[in-house]
Amino acid sequence: MNPTLYFAPQTCARVSLTALEEIGKPFDTRLIAFLAAEHRAPDFLAINPSGKVPALVTEGGILVQNGAILHYLALTRPEAKLLPRVDDPLRQAQVLSWLFRCSSDLHPLVSRYVLPQFATANPDDADGIRAKGAELLQAQLQPIDDLLRGREWVLDEGWSIIDAYLSWIWFRISGAGFGGFGFGQACLPAIAAHHARASERPSAIAALRHEARAQAEL
Ligand SMILES: N[C@@H](CCC(=O)N[C@@H](CS)C(=O)NCC(=O)O)C(=O)O
């Protein structure tokens, strides 16, 4: 049985999709149509009760949360080098902390910035939520921009799936995706340049093609 990724174009599921493309082994996908509220439908809630993509159905069981999916894929497909293989527990934890930084620190701010209307019951609050989201994102991303001024990829060990994660974050806040809001090149130039580099990777290109094909089939 191939693993099956539940995903939706332009969402954070792109990071897990990129990982599967990077691995290069057969996998299946199931597109979840947000506009048709498929993420709230019982069939999908049986896969992920949180109603969120990504979810990965494997032979052994269901996995949710990008960080867990990426960690699992890195462990089970070490040849793909999604994350560096290190024996030192401290270094391992430091690598994992980058996944948490993306999923727990940055992603919620991305949501607040791009989709503020979902963070409030009062539509009048949306502009303020977006403005605060932008301020907090800038503060969280500035040290990463500083880091990337002197290097190509986030980790010392070279490209990793964390670069795909950061690239997706930049894609969402720089307005290339739906929403059209603009953290521009001038805000965080090294992250913008990193996004351009990460987007050239064959797995990143393949993931975008996969999304486009799925979208066309809708
Ligand atoms: N912490 C989760 C976040 C997943 C998440 O928020 N996915 C979004 C797409 S980027 C989603 O499915 N949102 C639908 C919803 O919240 O209703 C992860 O890293 O996998």
PDB file of C-alpha atoms and ligand atoms in Angstrom, residues 10-13 34 39-40 50-54 64-67 103 107 111 165 168, ligand 1:
ATOM      1  CA  GLN A  10      -1.128  26.242  -1.197  1.00  0.00           C
ATOM      2  CA  THR A  11      -1.573  25.004   2.373  1.00  0.00           C
ATOM      3  CA  CYS A  12       1.146  23.806   4.735  1.00  0.00           C
ATOM      4  CA  ALA A  13       0.511  20.297   3.385  1.00  0.00           C
ATOM      5  CA  PHE A  34     -11.816  23.470   1.596  1.00  0.00           C
ATOM      6  CA  HIS A  39     -12.135  19.223   5.845  1.00  0.00           C
ATOM      7  CA  ARG A  40     -15.199  19.345   8.107  1.00  0.00           C
ATOM      8  CA  SER A  50      -8.840  18.437  13.938  1.00  0.00           C
ATOM      9  CA  GLY A  51     -10.071  18.865  10.376  1.00  0.00           C
ATOM     10  CA  LYS A  52      -6.678  20.013   9.126  1.00  0.00           C
ATOM     11  CA  VAL A  53      -4.316  19.014   6.367  1.00  0.00           C
ATOM     12  CA  PRO A  54      -1.837  17.432   6.067  1.00  0.00           C
ATOM     13  CA  VAL A  64      -1.194  14.140  11.439  1.00  0.00           C
ATOM     14  CA  GLN A  65       0.861  17.311  12.031  1.00  0.00           C
ATOM     15  CA  ASN A  66       3.514  18.288   9.514  1.00  0.00           C
ATOM     16  CA  GLY A  67       6.297  18.013  12.076  1.00  0.00           C
ATOM     17  CA  SER A 103       4.764  24.655  12.984  1.00  0.00           C
ATOM     18  CA  HIS A 107       2.527  28.971  11.282  1.00  0.00           C
ATOM     19  CA  SER A 111      -2.641  32.268   9.846  1.00  0.00           C
ATOM     20  CA  TYR A 165       8.881  24.649   5.471  1.00  0.00           C
ATOM     21  CA  TRP A 168       6.137  27.731   2.314  1.00  0.00           C
TER      22      TRP A 168
HETATM   23  N1  LIG B   1      -0.112  22.244  13.247  1.00  0.00           N
HETATM   24  C1  LIG B   1      -0.704  21.704  12.041  1.00  0.00           C
HETATM   25  C2  LIG B   1      -1.414  22.824  11.325  1.00  0.00           C
HETATM   26  C3  LIG B   1      -2.227  22.324  10.156  1.00  0.00           C
HETATM   27  C4  LIG B   1      -3.061  23.433   9.568  1.00  0.00           C
HETATM   28  O1  LIG B   1      -3.357  24.459  10.235  1.00  0.00           O
HETATM   29  N2  LIG B   1      -3.470  23.228   8.331  1.00  0.00           N
HETATM   30  C5  LIG B   1      -4.340  24.203   7.701  1.00  0.00           C
HETATM   31  C6  LIG B   1      -3.897  24.442   6.267  1.00  0.00           C
HETATM   32  S1  LIG B   1      -2.372  25.361   6.230  1.00  0.00           S
HETATM   33  C7  LIG B   1      -5.739  23.670   7.670  1.00  0.00           C
HETATM   34  O2  LIG B   1      -5.968  22.528   7.322  1.00  0.00           O
HETATM   35  N3  LIG B   1      -6.693  24.507   8.059  1.00  0.00           N
HETATM   36  C8  LIG B   1      -8.087  24.176   8.024  1.00  0.00           C
HETATM   37  C9  LIG B   1      -8.787  24.631   9.260  1.00  0.00           C
HETATM   38  O3  LIG B   1      -8.121  24.967  10.246  1.00  0.00           O
HETATM   39  O4  LIG B   1     -10.001  24.649   9.237  1.00  0.00           O
HETATM   40  C10 LIG B   1       0.389  21.082  11.169  1.00  0.00           C
HETATM   41  O5  LIG B   1       1.519  21.550  11.247  1.00  0.00           O
HETATM   42  O6  LIG B   1       0.109  20.116  10.441  1.00  0.00           O
END
